[in-house]
Short mmCIF file of N, CA, C and O in Angstrom, two decimals:
data_model
loop_
_atom_site.label_atom_id
_atom_site.label_comp_id
_atom_site.label_asym_id
_atom_site.label_seq_id
_atom_site.Cartn_x
_atom_site.Cartn_y
_atom_site.Cartn_z
N MET A 4 -9.70 -19.10 -33.33
CA MET A 4 -9.61 -19.18 -34.94
C MET A 4 -9.24 -20.87 -35.35
O MET A 4 -9.68 -20.72 -36.06
N ARG A 5 -8.08 -20.80 -34.46
CA ARG A 5 -7.76 -22.27 -34.80
C ARG A 5 -8.66 -23.40 -34.80
O ARG A 5 -8.85 -24.14 -35.70
N ARG A 6 -9.35 -23.28 -33.80
CA ARG A 6 -10.55 -24.28 -33.48
C ARG A 6 -11.54 -24.47 -34.82
O ARG A 6 -11.73 -25.35 -35.13
N ALA A 7 -11.98 -23.21 -34.90
CA ALA A 7 -12.71 -22.78 -36.27
C ALA A 7 -12.38 -23.68 -37.64
O ALA A 7 -13.08 -24.49 -38.18
N ALA A 8 -10.78 -23.25 -37.54
CA ALA A 8 -10.22 -23.98 -38.75
C ALA A 8 -10.05 -25.78 -39.01
O ALA A 8 -10.51 -25.69 -39.83
N GLN A 9 -10.04 -26.05 -37.53
CA GLN A 9 -10.03 -27.40 -37.79
C GLN A 9 -11.37 -27.90 -37.66
O GLN A 9 -11.67 -28.86 -38.39
N VAL A 10 -12.33 -27.14 -37.26
CA VAL A 10 -13.89 -27.67 -37.60
C VAL A 10 -13.99 -27.68 -39.14
O VAL A 10 -14.70 -28.29 -39.91
N ALA A 11 -13.47 -26.53 -39.83
CA ALA A 11 -13.89 -26.49 -41.06
C ALA A 11 -13.10 -27.46 -41.98
O ALA A 11 -14.02 -27.68 -42.98
N CYS A 12 -11.97 -27.46 -41.46
CA CYS A 12 -10.90 -28.82 -42.36
C CYS A 12 -11.61 -30.39 -41.92
O CYS A 12 -12.17 -30.77 -43.51
N GLY A 13 -12.30 -30.09 -40.87
CA GLY A 13 -13.13 -31.57 -41.06
C GLY A 13 -14.14 -31.92 -41.84
O GLY A 13 -14.59 -32.85 -41.91
N LEU A 14 -15.02 -30.67 -41.85
CA LEU A 14 -16.23 -30.73 -42.23
C LEU A 14 -16.02 -30.61 -43.93
O LEU A 14 -16.40 -31.60 -44.61
N ALA A 15 -14.74 -30.29 -44.59
CA ALA A 15 -14.72 -29.69 -45.75
C ALA A 15 -14.26 -31.55 -46.11
O ALA A 15 -14.00 -31.70 -47.35
N VAL A 16 -13.43 -32.31 -45.47
CA VAL A 16 -13.20 -33.72 -45.13
C VAL A 16 -14.55 -34.76 -45.66
O VAL A 16 -14.23 -35.60 -46.49
N LEU A 17 -15.07 -34.74 -44.64
CA LEU A 17 -16.21 -35.06 -44.36
C LEU A 17 -17.42 -35.03 -45.75
O LEU A 17 -17.72 -35.86 -46.15
N GLY A 18 -17.43 -33.91 -46.15
CA GLY A 18 -18.25 -33.18 -47.07
C GLY A 18 -17.78 -33.84 -48.64
O GLY A 18 -18.22 -34.49 -49.27
N GLY A 19 -16.18 -33.97 -49.13
CA GLY A 19 -15.70 -34.17 -49.70
C GLY A 19 -15.75 -36.00 -49.81
O GLY A 19 -16.18 -36.62 -51.26
N ALA A 20 -15.69 -36.86 -48.92
CA ALA A 20 -16.36 -38.15 -48.40
C ALA A 20 -17.62 -37.98 -48.69
O ALA A 20 -17.71 -39.39 -50.13
N VAL A 21 -18.63 -37.82 -48.73
CA VAL A 21 -19.61 -38.09 -49.39
C VAL A 21 -20.02 -37.86 -50.55
O VAL A 21 -20.76 -38.41 -51.14
N ALA A 22 -19.38 -36.32 -51.00
CA ALA A 22 -19.62 -36.35 -52.61
C ALA A 22 -18.93 -37.05 -53.16
O ALA A 22 -19.21 -37.37 -54.54
N LEU A 23 -17.98 -37.96 -53.10
CA LEU A 23 -17.23 -38.44 -53.72
C LEU A 23 -17.73 -40.11 -53.51
O LEU A 23 -17.01 -41.14 -53.98
N ARG A 24 -18.89 -40.19 -53.05
CA ARG A 24 -19.22 -41.27 -52.48
C ARG A 24 -18.01 -42.47 -51.44
O ARG A 24 -18.39 -43.53 -52.03
N ILE A 25 -17.97 -42.01 -50.97
CA ILE A 25 -16.55 -42.89 -50.38
C ILE A 25 -17.26 -43.58 -48.98
O ILE A 25 -18.16 -42.89 -48.37
N PRO A 26 -17.32 -44.97 -48.66
CA PRO A 26 -18.43 -45.36 -47.76
C PRO A 26 -17.41 -45.09 -46.25
O PRO A 26 -16.49 -44.76 -45.56
N LEU A 27 -18.80 -44.04 -45.45
CA LEU A 27 -18.21 -44.01 -43.87
C LEU A 27 -18.41 -44.96 -42.96
O LEU A 27 -17.59 -44.54 -41.94
N CYS A 28 -19.03 -45.57 -42.70
CA CYS A 28 -19.19 -46.54 -42.05
C CYS A 28 -18.58 -47.66 -41.75
O CYS A 28 -18.36 -48.88 -42.99
N PRO A 29 -17.96 -47.67 -40.85
CA PRO A 29 -16.47 -48.55 -40.44
C PRO A 29 -17.51 -50.28 -40.37
O PRO A 29 -16.80 -51.18 -41.08
N PHE A 30 -18.31 -50.20 -39.94
CA PHE A 30 -19.02 -51.30 -39.77
C PHE A 30 -19.38 -52.05 -40.89
O PHE A 30 -19.23 -53.29 -41.01
N ALA A 31 -20.05 -51.28 -42.27
CA ALA A 31 -19.83 -51.85 -43.33
C ALA A 31 -19.40 -52.02 -43.82
O ALA A 31 -19.10 -53.09 -44.62
N ILE A 32 -18.11 -51.37 -43.66
CA ILE A 32 -16.59 -51.84 -44.42
C ILE A 32 -16.39 -53.03 -44.38
O ILE A 32 -16.30 -54.08 -44.86
N VAL A 33 -16.37 -53.35 -42.95
CA VAL A 33 -15.85 -54.47 -42.40
C VAL A 33 -16.54 -55.65 -42.65
O VAL A 33 -16.29 -57.05 -43.32
N THR A 34 -18.27 -55.24 -42.21
CA THR A 34 -18.82 -56.69 -42.19
C THR A 34 -19.53 -56.70 -44.00
O THR A 34 -20.36 -58.02 -43.75
N ARG A 35 -19.63 -55.80 -44.59
CA ARG A 35 -20.45 -55.99 -45.84
C ARG A 35 -21.88 -56.22 -45.62
O ARG A 35 -22.47 -56.73 -46.49
N HIS A 36 -21.95 -55.54 -44.27
CA HIS A 36 -23.64 -55.44 -44.11
C HIS A 36 -24.29 -53.85 -43.49
O HIS A 36 -23.14 -53.69 -42.88
N PRO A 37 -25.49 -53.80 -43.37
CA PRO A 37 -25.60 -52.61 -42.98
C PRO A 37 -25.73 -52.16 -41.82
O PRO A 37 -26.04 -53.11 -40.91
N CYS A 38 -25.39 -51.51 -41.08
CA CYS A 38 -25.32 -50.95 -39.29
C CYS A 38 -26.43 -50.33 -39.06
O CYS A 38 -27.43 -50.14 -40.05
N PRO A 39 -26.90 -50.22 -38.04
CA PRO A 39 -28.67 -49.73 -37.54
C PRO A 39 -28.86 -48.26 -38.25
O PRO A 39 -30.18 -47.95 -38.65
N GLY A 40 -27.84 -47.54 -38.33
CA GLY A 40 -27.78 -46.05 -39.00
C GLY A 40 -27.29 -45.76 -40.32
O GLY A 40 -27.54 -44.89 -41.07
N CYS A 41 -27.43 -47.06 -41.17
CA CYS A 41 -26.61 -47.17 -42.82
C CYS A 41 -27.88 -46.58 -43.18
O CYS A 41 -29.44 -47.06 -42.71
N GLY A 42 -27.67 -45.68 -44.29
CA GLY A 42 -28.57 -44.95 -44.62
C GLY A 42 -29.03 -43.35 -44.16
O GLY A 42 -29.92 -42.67 -44.92
N LEU A 43 -28.65 -43.23 -43.53
CA LEU A 43 -28.92 -41.77 -42.48
C LEU A 43 -28.41 -40.69 -43.17
O LEU A 43 -28.88 -39.88 -42.83
N THR A 44 -27.09 -40.87 -43.75
CA THR A 44 -25.79 -39.98 -44.13
C THR A 44 -27.04 -39.36 -45.64
O THR A 44 -27.06 -38.64 -45.50
N ARG A 45 -27.05 -40.76 -46.30
CA ARG A 45 -28.08 -40.88 -47.78
C ARG A 45 -29.22 -39.39 -47.42
O ARG A 45 -29.58 -38.69 -48.07
N ALA A 46 -29.75 -40.01 -46.27
CA ALA A 46 -31.37 -39.58 -45.87
C ALA A 46 -31.09 -38.25 -45.73
O ALA A 46 -31.95 -37.52 -45.59
N SER A 47 -29.84 -37.73 -44.99
CA SER A 47 -30.03 -36.25 -44.60
C SER A 47 -29.78 -35.56 -45.81
O SER A 47 -30.73 -33.97 -45.99
N LEU A 48 -29.04 -36.33 -46.79
CA LEU A 48 -28.86 -35.46 -47.80
C LEU A 48 -30.48 -35.29 -48.88
O LEU A 48 -30.49 -34.22 -49.17
N GLU A 49 -31.02 -36.20 -48.69
CA GLU A 49 -32.18 -36.24 -49.26
C GLU A 49 -33.34 -35.30 -48.28
O GLU A 49 -34.15 -34.27 -49.48
N LEU A 50 -33.33 -35.22 -47.42
CA LEU A 50 -33.86 -34.24 -46.10
C LEU A 50 -33.53 -32.85 -46.52
O LEU A 50 -34.46 -31.43 -46.77
N ALA A 51 -32.21 -32.68 -46.96
CA ALA A 51 -32.21 -31.52 -47.22
C ALA A 51 -32.38 -30.76 -48.52
O ALA A 51 -32.31 -29.46 -48.29
N GLN A 52 -32.78 -31.43 -49.39
CA GLN A 52 -33.42 -31.08 -50.38
C GLN A 52 -35.00 -31.34 -50.31
O GLN A 52 -35.16 -31.02 -51.73
N GLY A 53 -35.35 -31.63 -49.66
CA GLY A 53 -36.73 -31.44 -49.68
C GLY A 53 -37.39 -32.93 -50.00
O GLY A 53 -38.54 -32.97 -50.09
N HIS A 54 -36.82 -33.83 -50.01
CA HIS A 54 -37.22 -35.25 -50.74
C HIS A 54 -37.79 -35.98 -49.43
O HIS A 54 -36.63 -37.02 -49.00
N VAL A 55 -38.90 -35.98 -48.82
CA VAL A 55 -38.96 -36.70 -47.52
C VAL A 55 -38.85 -37.98 -48.07
O VAL A 55 -38.98 -39.05 -46.95
N GLY A 56 -39.73 -38.45 -49.25
CA GLY A 56 -39.90 -39.73 -49.97
C GLY A 56 -38.92 -40.60 -49.90
O GLY A 56 -38.49 -41.78 -49.15
N ALA A 57 -37.71 -40.10 -50.68
CA ALA A 57 -36.53 -40.86 -50.30
C ALA A 57 -35.85 -40.70 -49.02
O ALA A 57 -35.20 -42.03 -49.14
N ALA A 58 -36.09 -39.95 -48.04
CA ALA A 58 -35.46 -40.31 -47.35
C ALA A 58 -35.66 -41.22 -46.37
O ALA A 58 -35.41 -41.90 -45.62
N MET A 59 -37.17 -40.81 -46.44
CA MET A 59 -37.78 -42.09 -45.76
C MET A 59 -37.72 -43.69 -46.47
O MET A 59 -37.51 -44.82 -45.27
N HIS A 60 -37.14 -43.85 -47.28
CA HIS A 60 -37.20 -45.16 -47.76
C HIS A 60 -35.13 -45.06 -47.42
O HIS A 60 -35.45 -46.78 -47.64
N LEU A 61 -34.64 -44.49 -47.92
CA LEU A 61 -33.43 -44.73 -47.05
C LEU A 61 -32.92 -45.38 -45.44
O LEU A 61 -32.30 -46.27 -45.13
N HIS A 62 -33.88 -44.18 -44.81
CA HIS A 62 -34.19 -44.69 -43.59
C HIS A 62 -35.12 -44.22 -42.86
O HIS A 62 -35.66 -43.08 -42.49
N PRO A 63 -36.19 -45.72 -42.20
CA PRO A 63 -37.76 -44.82 -42.04
C PRO A 63 -37.40 -44.42 -40.73
O PRO A 63 -39.08 -43.00 -40.39
N LEU A 64 -36.23 -43.88 -40.15
CA LEU A 64 -36.21 -42.90 -38.66
C LEU A 64 -35.55 -41.76 -38.90
O LEU A 64 -35.49 -40.86 -37.95
N SER A 65 -35.11 -41.38 -39.79
CA SER A 65 -34.66 -40.08 -40.66
C SER A 65 -35.41 -38.81 -40.24
O SER A 65 -34.91 -38.45 -39.88
N LEU A 66 -36.75 -38.85 -40.60
CA LEU A 66 -37.10 -37.69 -39.97
C LEU A 66 -37.27 -37.03 -38.31
O LEU A 66 -36.98 -35.96 -38.10
N VAL A 67 -36.74 -38.10 -37.78
CA VAL A 67 -36.82 -37.92 -36.34
C VAL A 67 -34.93 -37.59 -35.84
O VAL A 67 -34.59 -37.14 -35.33
N LEU A 68 -34.19 -38.93 -36.52
CA LEU A 68 -32.92 -39.25 -36.41
C LEU A 68 -32.14 -38.28 -37.01
O LEU A 68 -31.17 -37.38 -36.04
N VAL A 69 -32.43 -37.43 -38.16
CA VAL A 69 -31.59 -36.18 -38.78
C VAL A 69 -31.79 -34.86 -37.65
O VAL A 69 -30.39 -34.62 -37.68
N PRO A 70 -32.66 -34.76 -37.94
CA PRO A 70 -32.65 -33.50 -36.22
C PRO A 70 -31.85 -33.76 -35.38
O PRO A 70 -31.23 -32.69 -34.68
N VAL A 71 -32.16 -34.49 -34.74
CA VAL A 71 -31.16 -35.03 -33.26
C VAL A 71 -30.06 -34.74 -33.90
O VAL A 71 -29.19 -34.42 -33.09
N VAL A 72 -29.29 -35.69 -34.25
CA VAL A 72 -28.51 -36.05 -34.61
C VAL A 72 -27.58 -34.39 -34.89
O VAL A 72 -26.28 -34.03 -34.54
N ALA A 73 -27.98 -33.91 -36.29
CA ALA A 73 -27.80 -32.72 -36.33
C ALA A 73 -27.58 -31.31 -35.19
O ALA A 73 -26.69 -30.73 -35.27
N LEU A 74 -28.77 -31.28 -34.34
CA LEU A 74 -28.82 -30.86 -33.19
C LEU A 74 -27.68 -30.86 -32.17
O LEU A 74 -26.22 -29.98 -31.75
N VAL A 75 -27.17 -32.11 -32.03
CA VAL A 75 -26.00 -32.79 -31.02
C VAL A 75 -24.86 -32.46 -31.33
O VAL A 75 -23.75 -31.99 -31.19
N LEU A 76 -24.80 -33.07 -32.97
CA LEU A 76 -23.43 -32.27 -33.54
C LEU A 76 -22.82 -31.06 -33.70
O LEU A 76 -21.73 -30.15 -33.52
N GLY A 77 -24.15 -30.24 -34.06
CA GLY A 77 -24.57 -28.43 -33.97
C GLY A 77 -23.66 -28.04 -32.46
O GLY A 77 -22.69 -27.15 -32.43
N TYR A 78 -24.21 -28.58 -31.67
CA TYR A 78 -23.76 -28.26 -30.59
C TYR A 78 -22.52 -28.89 -30.04
O TYR A 78 -21.78 -27.70 -29.50
N ASN A 79 -22.13 -29.65 -29.99
CA ASN A 79 -20.67 -29.79 -29.74
C ASN A 79 -19.54 -29.15 -30.65
O ASN A 79 -18.90 -28.69 -30.46
N LEU A 80 -20.31 -29.20 -31.92
CA LEU A 80 -18.96 -28.18 -32.87
C LEU A 80 -18.71 -26.63 -32.33
O LEU A 80 -17.67 -25.73 -32.18
N LEU A 81 -19.99 -26.18 -31.51
CA LEU A 81 -19.98 -24.66 -31.80
C LEU A 81 -19.49 -24.89 -30.03
O LEU A 81 -18.74 -23.69 -29.68
N ALA A 82 -19.96 -25.44 -29.06
CA ALA A 82 -18.79 -25.96 -27.98
C ALA A 82 -17.64 -25.80 -27.85
O ALA A 82 -16.55 -25.29 -27.35
N TYR A 83 -17.33 -26.73 -29.47
CA TYR A 83 -15.82 -26.73 -29.49
C TYR A 83 -14.92 -25.82 -29.84
O TYR A 83 -13.63 -25.25 -29.37
N VAL A 84 -15.74 -24.70 -30.97
CA VAL A 84 -14.75 -24.12 -31.54
C VAL A 84 -14.95 -23.02 -30.15
O VAL A 84 -13.78 -21.55 -30.41
N LYS A 85 -16.02 -22.34 -29.43
CA LYS A 85 -16.10 -21.27 -28.95
C LYS A 85 -15.38 -21.82 -27.21
O LYS A 85 -14.31 -20.89 -26.97
N ASP A 86 -15.68 -22.82 -26.83
CA ASP A 86 -14.53 -23.26 -25.45
C ASP A 86 -13.60 -24.45 -25.67
O ASP A 86 -13.11 -24.88 -24.57
N GLY A 87 -13.79 -25.17 -26.71
CA GLY A 87 -12.26 -25.82 -26.56
C GLY A 87 -13.10 -27.08 -25.75
O GLY A 87 -12.64 -28.01 -25.84
N ARG A 88 -14.39 -27.48 -25.63
CA ARG A 88 -14.98 -28.47 -25.36
C ARG A 88 -15.40 -29.78 -26.06
O ARG A 88 -15.93 -29.32 -27.30
N VAL A 89 -14.76 -30.79 -25.83
CA VAL A 89 -15.30 -32.26 -26.64
C VAL A 89 -16.06 -32.74 -26.18
O VAL A 89 -16.37 -32.75 -24.80
N ALA A 90 -17.12 -33.50 -27.20
CA ALA A 90 -18.59 -34.16 -26.04
C ALA A 90 -19.21 -33.53 -25.44
O ALA A 90 -19.66 -33.61 -24.00
N ALA A 91 -19.09 -31.90 -25.80
CA ALA A 91 -20.22 -31.38 -24.51
C ALA A 91 -21.91 -31.53 -24.06
O ALA A 91 -22.06 -31.30 -23.44
N ALA A 92 -22.23 -32.28 -25.73
CA ALA A 92 -23.06 -33.18 -25.74
C ALA A 92 -23.94 -34.05 -24.61
O ALA A 92 -24.48 -34.27 -23.93
N GLU A 93 -22.36 -34.69 -24.27
CA GLU A 93 -22.32 -35.46 -22.93
C GLU A 93 -22.45 -34.98 -21.56
O GLU A 93 -23.21 -35.57 -20.38
N SER A 94 -22.62 -33.64 -21.53
CA SER A 94 -22.85 -33.12 -20.54
C SER A 94 -24.39 -32.97 -20.23
O SER A 94 -24.77 -31.88 -18.88
N LEU A 95 -25.40 -32.75 -21.09
CA LEU A 95 -26.98 -32.88 -21.51
C LEU A 95 -27.18 -34.39 -20.69
O LEU A 95 -27.90 -34.50 -21.61
N GLN A 96 -27.00 -34.13 -19.82
CA GLN A 96 -27.70 -35.83 -18.92
C GLN A 96 -29.09 -35.43 -17.99
O GLN A 96 -29.47 -33.98 -17.83
N GLY A 97 -29.62 -36.13 -18.04
CA GLY A 97 -30.71 -36.35 -16.73
C GLY A 97 -32.12 -37.67 -17.56
O GLY A 97 -31.32 -38.12 -18.90
N ARG A 98 -32.64 -37.48 -17.04
CA ARG A 98 -33.78 -38.96 -17.04
C ARG A 98 -34.37 -38.20 -18.61
O ARG A 98 -34.49 -39.38 -19.03
N GLY A 99 -34.63 -37.34 -18.67
CA GLY A 99 -35.21 -37.25 -19.77
C GLY A 99 -34.17 -37.33 -20.97
O GLY A 99 -34.65 -38.04 -22.05
N ALA A 100 -33.41 -36.68 -21.23
CA ALA A 100 -32.38 -37.07 -22.71
C ALA A 100 -32.22 -38.45 -22.67
O ALA A 100 -32.04 -39.24 -23.67
N THR A 101 -31.32 -38.99 -21.16
CA THR A 101 -31.43 -40.63 -21.20
C THR A 101 -32.39 -41.60 -21.98
O THR A 101 -32.32 -42.27 -22.96
N ALA A 102 -33.60 -41.50 -21.65
CA ALA A 102 -34.94 -41.71 -21.98
C ALA A 102 -34.70 -41.95 -23.50
O ALA A 102 -35.67 -42.52 -24.44
N ILE A 103 -35.09 -40.47 -23.84
CA ILE A 103 -35.02 -40.33 -25.68
C ILE A 103 -33.75 -40.80 -26.22
O ILE A 103 -34.18 -41.43 -27.00
N ALA A 104 -32.71 -40.88 -25.29
CA ALA A 104 -31.80 -41.98 -26.50
C ALA A 104 -31.63 -43.07 -26.31
O ALA A 104 -31.91 -44.03 -27.08
N VAL A 105 -32.66 -43.98 -25.08
CA VAL A 105 -32.61 -45.41 -24.66
C VAL A 105 -33.76 -45.40 -26.16
O VAL A 105 -33.55 -46.65 -26.34
N VAL A 106 -34.68 -44.84 -26.17
CA VAL A 106 -36.00 -44.99 -27.15
C VAL A 106 -35.64 -45.07 -28.23
O VAL A 106 -36.02 -45.71 -29.29
N LEU A 107 -34.97 -44.14 -28.94
CA LEU A 107 -34.46 -43.94 -30.23
C LEU A 107 -33.17 -44.95 -30.77
O LEU A 107 -32.96 -45.67 -31.64
N GLY A 108 -32.28 -45.41 -29.36
CA GLY A 108 -31.21 -46.42 -30.24
C GLY A 108 -32.08 -48.10 -29.99
O GLY A 108 -32.06 -48.54 -31.24
N ALA A 109 -33.07 -48.05 -29.38
CA ALA A 109 -33.85 -49.24 -29.26
C ALA A 109 -34.74 -49.17 -30.24
O ALA A 109 -35.21 -50.23 -31.69
N LEU A 110 -35.24 -48.13 -30.87
CA LEU A 110 -36.16 -48.58 -32.52
C LEU A 110 -35.05 -48.61 -33.67
O LEU A 110 -35.68 -49.05 -34.82
N GLY A 111 -33.79 -48.08 -33.56
CA GLY A 111 -32.91 -47.88 -34.57
C GLY A 111 -32.63 -49.84 -34.50
O GLY A 111 -32.56 -49.94 -35.98
N ILE A 112 -32.66 -50.07 -33.52
CA ILE A 112 -31.75 -51.55 -33.44
C ILE A 112 -33.02 -52.25 -34.08
O ILE A 112 -32.82 -53.62 -35.23
N ILE A 113 -34.47 -52.02 -33.80
CA ILE A 113 -35.36 -52.33 -34.09
C ILE A 113 -36.15 -52.57 -35.89
O ILE A 113 -35.83 -53.40 -36.26
N VAL A 114 -35.79 -51.28 -36.39
CA VAL A 114 -35.90 -51.19 -37.61
C VAL A 114 -34.87 -51.88 -38.70
O VAL A 114 -35.11 -52.45 -39.41
N TRP A 115 -33.58 -51.84 -37.37
CA TRP A 115 -32.54 -52.78 -38.57
C TRP A 115 -32.23 -53.83 -38.37
O TRP A 115 -32.67 -54.61 -39.81
N VAL A 116 -33.26 -54.27 -37.52
CA VAL A 116 -33.32 -56.11 -37.58
C VAL A 116 -34.42 -56.49 -38.33
O VAL A 116 -34.54 -57.27 -39.31
N ALA A 117 -35.72 -55.43 -38.49
CA ALA A 117 -36.74 -55.43 -39.17
C ALA A 117 -36.71 -55.51 -40.86
O ALA A 117 -37.40 -55.81 -41.73
N ARG A 118 -35.37 -54.44 -40.80
CA ARG A 118 -35.04 -54.59 -42.50
C ARG A 118 -34.49 -55.55 -43.05
O ARG A 118 -34.47 -56.28 -44.40
N PHE A 119 -34.03 -56.32 -41.91
CA PHE A 119 -33.12 -57.83 -42.63
C PHE A 119 -34.54 -58.48 -43.04
O PHE A 119 -34.51 -59.99 -43.71
N PHE A 120 -35.61 -58.66 -42.40
CA PHE A 120 -36.56 -59.50 -42.76
C PHE A 120 -37.53 -59.15 -43.72
O PHE A 120 -38.56 -59.49 -44.16
N GLY A 121 -37.20 -58.07 -44.84
CA GLY A 121 -37.85 -57.11 -45.35
C GLY A 121 -38.97 -56.20 -45.59
O GLY A 121 -39.17 -55.23 -46.40
N ALA A 122 -39.02 -55.72 -43.97
CA ALA A 122 -39.66 -54.66 -44.01
C ALA A 122 -38.81 -53.22 -44.45
O ALA A 122 -37.90 -53.31 -44.49
N PHE A 123 -39.72 -52.27 -44.18
CA PHE A 123 -39.47 -50.99 -44.94
C PHE A 123 -38.55 -50.67 -46.38
O PHE A 123 -37.10 -49.77 -46.42
N GLY A 124 -38.43 -52.00 -47.34
CA GLY A 124 -37.90 -52.19 -48.65
C GLY A 124 -36.56 -53.00 -48.17
O GLY A 124 -36.00 -53.29 -49.03
N GLY A 125 -36.35 -53.60 -46.91
CA GLY A 125 -35.14 -54.28 -47.02
C GLY A 125 -33.67 -53.55 -46.40
O GLY A 125 -34.10 -52.53 -46.13
N PRO A 126 -33.27 -54.01 -46.49
CA PRO A 126 -31.99 -53.11 -46.28
C PRO A 126 -31.21 -52.33 -46.95
O PRO A 126 -31.62 -52.59 -48.07
N VAL A 127 -30.53 -51.21 -46.51
CA VAL A 127 -29.85 -50.71 -47.44
C VAL A 127 -28.87 -50.87 -48.28
O VAL A 127 -27.93 -51.50 -46.99
N PRO A 128 -28.38 -50.90 -49.47
CA PRO A 128 -27.57 -51.35 -50.29
C PRO A 128 -26.32 -50.91 -49.47
O PRO A 128 -26.00 -49.14 -49.18
N VAL A 129 -24.91 -51.44 -49.54
CA VAL A 129 -23.84 -50.99 -49.02
C VAL A 129 -22.56 -51.08 -49.72
O VAL A 129 -22.76 -51.31 -50.65
#
């Protein structure tokens, strides 16, 4: 129960920060430039409301990245609450998982660089 309460408190703080529009990205806070994932939190909220076009405008990879991130975070949270394991998704290793992570990471960086040159609506405001 203690771990479930910790997770609930953490999610409440995160939810409050998102609701109050407090910047969460350390890269953007320090550099005043968007990181490769900038826009994904807002895109997640848009997808949750069914606004696919708005989500795609905030981050072109949101339709792929948001479900992947949600599954990994959900798996980690459940493993922590149930067994006390931290970073449980790291145990999901193998060629397939590594290949997916490398491809998604490379695509994220390609989109990030392309946005600086005006592609996909340009950089997301920080």
